[in-house]
Short mmCIF file of C-alpha atoms and ligand atoms in Angstrom, two decimals:
data_model
loop_
_atom_site.label_atom_id
_atom_site.label_comp_id
_atom_site.label_asym_id
_atom_site.label_seq_id
_atom_site.Cartn_x
_atom_site.Cartn_y
_atom_site.Cartn_z
CA UNK A 200 0.00 0.00 0.00
CA UNK A 201 1.57 3.31 -1.06
CA UNK A 202 1.48 6.16 1.46
CA UNK A 203 1.25 9.91 0.94
CA UNK A 204 3.05 10.69 4.18
CA UNK A 205 6.82 10.99 4.16
CA UNK A 206 8.47 7.68 5.06
CA UNK A 207 11.50 7.40 7.36
CA UNK A 208 13.59 4.31 8.08
CA UNK A 209 15.61 4.31 11.33
CA UNK A 210 18.17 1.54 11.78
CA UNK A 211 18.83 0.31 15.32
CA UNK A 212 15.52 1.65 16.66
CA UNK A 213 15.16 -0.93 19.44
CA UNK A 214 16.85 1.29 22.01
CA UNK A 215 18.65 4.53 22.81
CA UNK A 216 19.05 7.19 20.15
CA UNK A 217 17.32 5.15 17.42
CA UNK A 218 14.22 4.55 19.53
CA UNK A 219 13.98 8.24 20.50
CA UNK A 220 14.47 9.21 16.85
CA UNK A 221 11.73 6.87 15.64
CA UNK A 222 9.33 8.39 18.18
CA UNK A 223 10.33 11.96 17.28
CA UNK A 224 9.87 11.36 13.54
CA UNK A 225 6.50 9.66 14.12
CA UNK A 226 5.35 12.61 16.26
CA UNK A 227 6.39 14.94 13.42
CA UNK A 228 4.10 13.10 10.99
CA UNK A 229 6.41 10.60 9.29
CA UNK A 230 5.46 6.99 8.62
CA UNK A 231 8.33 5.36 10.49
CA UNK A 232 9.97 1.98 10.01
CA UNK A 233 12.31 1.08 12.86
CA UNK A 234 14.69 -1.84 12.67
CA UNK A 235 16.27 -4.33 15.03
CA UNK A 236 18.16 -7.58 14.51
CA UNK A 237 15.37 -9.28 16.42
CA UNK A 238 12.04 -7.44 16.29
CA UNK A 239 10.30 -10.22 18.25
CA UNK A 240 12.07 -8.87 21.34
CA UNK A 241 11.14 -5.22 20.71
CA UNK A 242 8.17 -3.74 22.58
CA UNK A 243 5.60 -2.22 20.20
CA UNK A 244 5.73 1.55 19.79
CA UNK A 245 2.75 3.59 18.63
CA UNK A 246 3.05 4.65 14.99
CA UNK A 247 6.22 2.66 14.31
CA UNK A 248 6.48 -0.45 12.14
CA UNK A 249 9.34 -2.68 13.24
CA UNK A 250 11.19 -4.80 10.68
CA UNK A 251 14.22 -7.07 11.06
CA UNK A 252 17.59 -5.83 9.88
CA UNK A 253 21.18 -6.86 10.42
CA UNK A 254 23.31 -4.19 8.76
CA UNK A 255 26.21 -6.65 8.38
CA UNK A 256 24.20 -8.79 5.95
CA UNK A 257 23.78 -7.80 2.27
CA UNK A 258 20.69 -10.01 2.00
CA UNK A 259 19.07 -8.54 5.11
CA UNK A 260 19.64 -4.96 3.88
CA UNK A 261 18.26 -5.69 0.39
CA UNK A 262 15.21 -7.43 1.86
CA UNK A 263 14.50 -4.59 4.31
CA UNK A 264 14.60 -1.83 1.69
CA UNK A 265 12.42 -3.87 -0.72
CA UNK A 266 9.92 -4.57 2.06
CA UNK A 267 9.64 -0.85 2.86
CA UNK A 268 9.18 0.06 -0.81
CA UNK A 269 6.56 -2.70 -1.28
CA UNK A 270 4.65 -1.61 1.81
CA UNK A 271 4.98 2.18 1.73
CA UNK A 272 5.93 2.94 -1.89
CA UNK A 273 8.86 5.22 -1.04
CA UNK A 274 11.62 6.16 1.39
CA UNK A 275 12.17 9.85 2.08
CA UNK A 276 14.57 9.63 5.01
CA UNK A 277 17.07 6.96 5.99
CA UNK A 278 18.63 7.36 9.44
CA UNK A 279 21.74 5.20 9.70
CA UNK A 280 21.84 4.95 13.45
CA UNK A 281 22.75 1.29 14.18
CA UNK A 282 26.21 1.24 15.68
CA UNK A 283 28.42 -0.28 18.31
CA UNK A 284 31.24 0.98 20.51
CA UNK A 285 34.63 -0.56 21.17
CA UNK A 286 37.34 0.15 23.71
CA UNK A 287 40.90 -0.91 24.39
CA UNK A 288 44.25 0.16 23.01
CA UNK A 289 44.49 -0.21 19.23
CA UNK A 290 47.11 -2.92 19.73
CA UNK A 291 44.79 -4.96 21.94
CA UNK A 292 42.17 -6.03 19.40
CA UNK A 293 42.57 -8.53 16.59
CA UNK A 294 42.12 -7.33 13.03
CA UNK A 295 39.03 -9.55 12.80
CA UNK A 296 37.54 -7.70 15.76
CA UNK A 297 38.39 -4.34 14.15
CA UNK A 298 36.77 -5.50 10.90
CA UNK A 299 33.62 -6.52 12.79
CA UNK A 300 33.29 -3.00 14.24
CA UNK A 301 33.74 -1.49 10.78
CA UNK A 302 31.26 -3.98 9.33
CA UNK A 303 28.53 -2.43 11.50
CA UNK A 304 29.57 1.23 11.84
CA UNK A 305 30.96 1.81 8.33
CA UNK A 306 30.08 -0.96 5.87
CA UNK A 307 26.63 -1.25 7.46
CA UNK A 308 26.02 2.38 6.51
CA UNK A 309 27.41 1.80 3.01
CA UNK A 310 25.12 -1.23 2.52
CA UNK A 311 21.92 0.59 3.45
CA UNK A 312 23.00 3.69 1.54
CA UNK A 313 23.66 1.76 -1.69
CA UNK A 314 20.31 -0.02 -1.31
CA UNK A 315 18.29 3.14 -0.80
CA UNK A 316 19.97 5.52 -3.24
CA UNK A 317 18.38 4.15 -6.47
CA UNK A 318 14.93 4.79 -4.93
CA UNK A 319 15.84 8.28 -3.72
CA UNK A 320 17.39 9.22 -7.09
CA UNK A 321 14.28 7.96 -8.90
CA UNK A 322 12.12 10.07 -6.55
CA UNK A 323 14.43 13.05 -7.12
CA UNK A 324 14.50 13.59 -3.36
CA UNK A 325 15.62 12.05 -0.10
CA UNK A 326 17.84 12.48 2.92
CA UNK A 327 20.34 10.05 4.40
CA UNK A 328 21.25 11.01 7.96
CA UNK A 329 24.27 9.30 9.45
CA UNK A 330 24.79 9.11 13.21
CA UNK A 331 28.39 10.07 13.69
CA UNK A 332 29.82 11.25 17.02
CA UNK A 333 32.16 13.82 18.52
CA UNK A 334 34.60 10.99 17.79
CA UNK A 335 33.99 11.67 14.12
CA UNK A 336 36.12 14.82 14.49
CA UNK A 337 38.28 14.41 17.63
CA UNK A 338 40.57 11.59 18.78
CA UNK A 339 39.92 9.37 21.79
CA UNK A 340 42.77 7.19 23.03
CA UNK A 341 41.71 3.65 23.92
CA UNK A 342 38.82 3.90 21.46
CA UNK A 343 40.88 4.15 18.26
CA UNK A 344 38.88 1.63 16.24
CA UNK A 345 35.53 3.20 17.11
CA UNK A 346 36.98 6.67 16.45
CA UNK A 347 38.35 5.46 13.09
CA UNK A 348 34.91 4.13 12.15
CA UNK A 349 33.23 7.47 12.89
CA UNK A 350 35.96 9.45 11.09
CA UNK A 351 35.42 7.16 8.08
CA UNK A 352 31.70 7.87 8.24
CA UNK A 353 32.38 11.61 8.17
CA UNK A 354 34.57 11.42 5.06
CA UNK A 355 32.18 9.07 3.29
CA UNK A 356 29.13 11.20 4.05
CA UNK A 357 30.65 14.54 3.09
CA UNK A 358 32.01 13.17 -0.21
CA UNK A 359 28.82 11.30 -1.11
CA UNK A 360 26.73 14.37 -0.35
CA UNK A 361 28.49 16.18 -3.22
CA UNK A 362 27.75 13.29 -5.61
CA UNK A 363 24.03 12.99 -4.98
CA UNK A 364 23.00 16.59 -4.28
CA UNK A 365 22.19 17.22 -7.94
CA UNK A 366 19.76 14.28 -7.77
CA UNK A 367 17.84 15.94 -4.94
CA UNK A 368 19.41 13.75 -2.27
CA UNK A 369 21.37 15.04 0.74
CA UNK A 370 23.69 13.07 3.01
CA UNK A 371 23.94 14.67 6.45
CA UNK A 372 25.79 14.01 9.68
CA UNK A 373 24.53 14.19 13.25
CA UNK A 374 27.28 14.38 15.86
CA UNK A 375 26.18 13.50 19.41
CA UNK A 376 28.32 13.89 22.51
CA UNK A 377 27.99 11.32 25.29
CA UNK A 378 24.36 10.19 25.41
CA UNK A 379 22.70 8.16 28.14
CA UNK A 380 21.79 4.89 26.36
CA UNK A 381 22.69 1.19 26.45
CA UNK A 382 25.78 2.06 24.35
CA UNK A 383 28.30 1.52 27.15
CA UNK A 384 26.85 -1.88 28.09
CA UNK A 385 27.14 -2.99 24.44
CA UNK A 386 30.76 -1.87 24.00
CA UNK A 387 33.06 -4.55 22.58
CA UNK A 388 36.06 -5.27 24.82
CA UNK A 389 39.46 -6.03 23.25
CA UNK A 390 40.06 -9.71 22.46
CA UNK A 391 43.86 -9.52 22.89
CA UNK A 392 44.41 -7.48 26.09
CA UNK A 393 47.97 -6.58 27.06
CA UNK A 394 49.12 -5.94 30.62
CA UNK A 395 51.09 -2.90 29.52
CA UNK A 396 47.85 -1.05 28.64
CA UNK A 397 45.66 -2.42 31.46
CA UNK A 398 45.87 0.49 33.88
CA UNK A 399 45.31 3.20 31.28
CA UNK A 400 42.51 1.16 29.65
CA UNK A 401 40.69 0.98 32.97
CA UNK A 402 40.95 4.76 33.34
CA UNK A 403 39.62 5.22 29.81
CA UNK A 404 36.75 2.76 30.39
CA UNK A 405 35.74 4.62 33.55
CA UNK A 406 35.77 7.95 31.68
CA UNK A 407 33.46 6.51 29.00
CA UNK A 408 31.13 4.94 31.59
CA UNK A 409 30.87 8.22 33.53
CA UNK A 410 30.38 10.27 30.36
CA UNK A 411 27.56 8.04 29.04
CA UNK A 412 25.85 7.87 32.44
CA UNK A 413 25.94 11.64 32.78
CA UNK A 414 25.30 12.20 29.07
CA UNK A 415 22.48 13.90 27.20
CA UNK A 416 19.07 12.28 26.96
CA UNK A 417 18.60 10.40 23.65
CA UNK A 418 15.80 12.81 22.73
CA UNK A 419 18.42 15.58 22.40
CA UNK A 420 20.00 13.66 19.53
CA UNK A 421 16.59 12.71 18.14
CA UNK A 422 15.68 16.40 17.85
CA UNK A 423 18.89 17.11 15.92
CA UNK A 424 18.08 14.21 13.57
CA UNK A 425 14.54 15.55 13.09
CA UNK A 426 16.03 18.95 12.21
CA UNK A 427 18.33 17.30 9.65
CA UNK A 428 15.33 15.45 8.21
CA UNK A 429 13.09 18.50 7.92
CA UNK A 430 15.15 21.73 7.68
CA UNK A 431 14.37 23.44 4.38
CA UNK A 432 18.07 24.29 3.96
CA UNK A 433 19.85 21.49 5.80
CA UNK A 434 23.36 21.74 7.22
CA UNK A 435 25.95 19.09 6.44
CA UNK A 436 26.70 18.66 10.16
CA UNK A 437 24.41 18.91 13.19
CA UNK A 438 26.04 18.67 16.60
CA UNK A 439 23.66 17.30 19.25
CA UNK A 440 23.90 18.54 22.82
CA UNK A 441 26.01 21.26 24.46
CA UNK A 442 29.24 19.22 24.78
CA UNK A 443 29.29 18.33 21.08
CA UNK A 444 28.66 21.96 20.12
CA UNK A 445 31.52 23.18 22.34
CA UNK A 446 33.96 20.51 21.15
CA UNK A 447 33.16 21.14 17.49
CA UNK A 448 33.97 24.83 17.96
CA UNK A 449 37.13 24.12 19.99
CA UNK A 450 38.39 21.64 17.40
CA UNK A 451 38.19 24.39 14.78
CA UNK A 452 39.68 27.27 16.76
CA UNK A 453 42.17 25.81 19.27
CA UNK A 454 45.72 25.39 17.93
CA UNK A 455 46.69 21.74 17.33
CA UNK A 456 49.33 21.62 20.06
CA UNK A 457 46.99 23.00 22.72
CA UNK A 458 44.21 20.63 21.62
CA UNK A 459 46.62 17.69 21.84
CA UNK A 460 47.54 18.72 25.41
CA UNK A 461 43.88 18.88 26.43
CA UNK A 462 43.21 15.38 25.06
CA UNK A 463 46.10 13.99 27.14
CA UNK A 464 45.03 15.89 30.25
CA UNK A 465 41.40 14.77 29.97
CA UNK A 466 42.47 11.15 29.52
CA UNK A 467 44.95 11.33 32.42
CA UNK A 468 47.85 10.47 30.11
CA UNK A 469 51.41 11.52 31.02
CA UNK A 470 52.29 14.78 29.27
P1 NDP B 564 22.36 1.44 21.78
O1 NDP B 564 23.31 0.34 22.15
O2 NDP B 564 21.29 1.82 22.75
O3 NDP B 564 21.67 1.15 20.37
C1 NDP B 564 22.37 0.57 19.31
C2 NDP B 564 21.39 0.12 18.26
O4 NDP B 564 22.14 -0.44 17.16
C3 NDP B 564 20.44 -0.95 18.77
O5 NDP B 564 19.13 -0.59 18.45
C4 NDP B 564 20.87 -2.22 18.03
O6 NDP B 564 19.72 -2.95 17.64
C5 NDP B 564 21.53 -1.65 16.77
N1 NDP B 564 22.52 -2.57 16.17
C6 NDP B 564 23.68 -3.02 16.72
N2 NDP B 564 24.29 -3.87 15.87
C7 NDP B 564 23.49 -3.97 14.78
C8 NDP B 564 23.56 -4.69 13.56
N3 NDP B 564 24.58 -5.51 13.27
N4 NDP B 564 22.56 -4.55 12.65
C9 NDP B 564 21.51 -3.76 12.92
N5 NDP B 564 21.37 -3.05 14.06
C10 NDP B 564 22.35 -3.16 14.97
O7 NDP B 564 23.32 2.69 21.50
P2 NDP B 564 23.04 4.23 21.09
O8 NDP B 564 21.60 4.50 20.93
O9 NDP B 564 23.83 5.05 22.01
O10 NDP B 564 23.79 4.27 19.67
C11 NDP B 564 23.18 4.66 18.46
C12 NDP B 564 24.21 5.35 17.59
O11 NDP B 564 24.67 6.54 18.24
C13 NDP B 564 25.46 4.52 17.30
O12 NDP B 564 25.82 4.68 15.94
C14 NDP B 564 26.53 5.16 18.21
O13 NDP B 564 27.81 4.99 17.69
C15 NDP B 564 26.08 6.60 18.18
N6 NDP B 564 26.56 7.43 19.29
C16 NDP B 564 26.25 7.11 20.60
C17 NDP B 564 26.72 7.91 21.63
C18 NDP B 564 26.45 7.60 23.06
O14 NDP B 564 27.15 8.18 23.95
N7 NDP B 564 25.47 6.75 23.40
C19 NDP B 564 27.53 9.12 21.35
C20 NDP B 564 27.76 9.36 19.95
C21 NDP B 564 27.29 8.55 18.98
P3 NDP B 564 19.44 -4.51 17.94
O15 NDP B 564 20.41 -4.95 19.02
O16 NDP B 564 18.02 -4.54 18.38
O17 NDP B 564 19.67 -5.16 16.62
#
């Protein structure tokens, strides 16, 4: 059944930022499809259709996008929100583990993007909104793989946006600071820990846990995503929450050496 309302797909809508975003988009009048790897475990949400999706599977992504087109006739907004954190020194995880993080945070986004673009180009309109992070533009020791995945997402999104703009499609980034979700509990721990990094890793893990616990409410990010989805003249980047706004500004104006010092101080690393 084709719909006349705008249709939004939100990946990873079972919890946290994705769930809040699905609710925010539905309240704003979108027909919303939310995804989870296992929708049978997801509590029903008013106005949201839940469909299964594993972003690491080509077949699952193709099936999801086809299902949405068959059911709703179009896709106006794709929110690539599904993602996973990882901690540990870069030397402490196997390459397979690093690849698994990228398979969700980077290749997952590429899979859904490639699947949805033909439909958006044919419509002559659409927005792809990618959930980046402050770690898409600043470093974070002991989270190098996660940080690399979000930096990759930034470069991919900004480049792709130039390619598809003339087809009426925009690719936009939302950059949250620490947000109070299940993120920290789902963080992947390094599979090859080394004693030499143990003490500093523990400090870093505690910093992340404290930041997420004291972080913004997911609805703060959801509102930034809604703005990206609906602004008549969208920005390429939307920071979400006060910390992200401050850090984005500081990254641009603070000299590199001073910024480097602050990163070490914050992370309790020897100067
Ligand atoms: P949550 O752990 O609460 O949510 C993560 C979501 O991703 C879940 O809905 C989960 O769905 C989904 N997901 C995980 N793996 C896959 C997969 N292979 N295929 C499909 N879906 C998957 O974390 P957040 O809400 O915090 O995270 C959402 C996004 O926000 C992520 O991209 C994260 O990097 C980013 N972010 C989070 C910050 C924070 O401090 N919380 C800060 C900055 C950015 P299910 O398990 O049901 O499949």
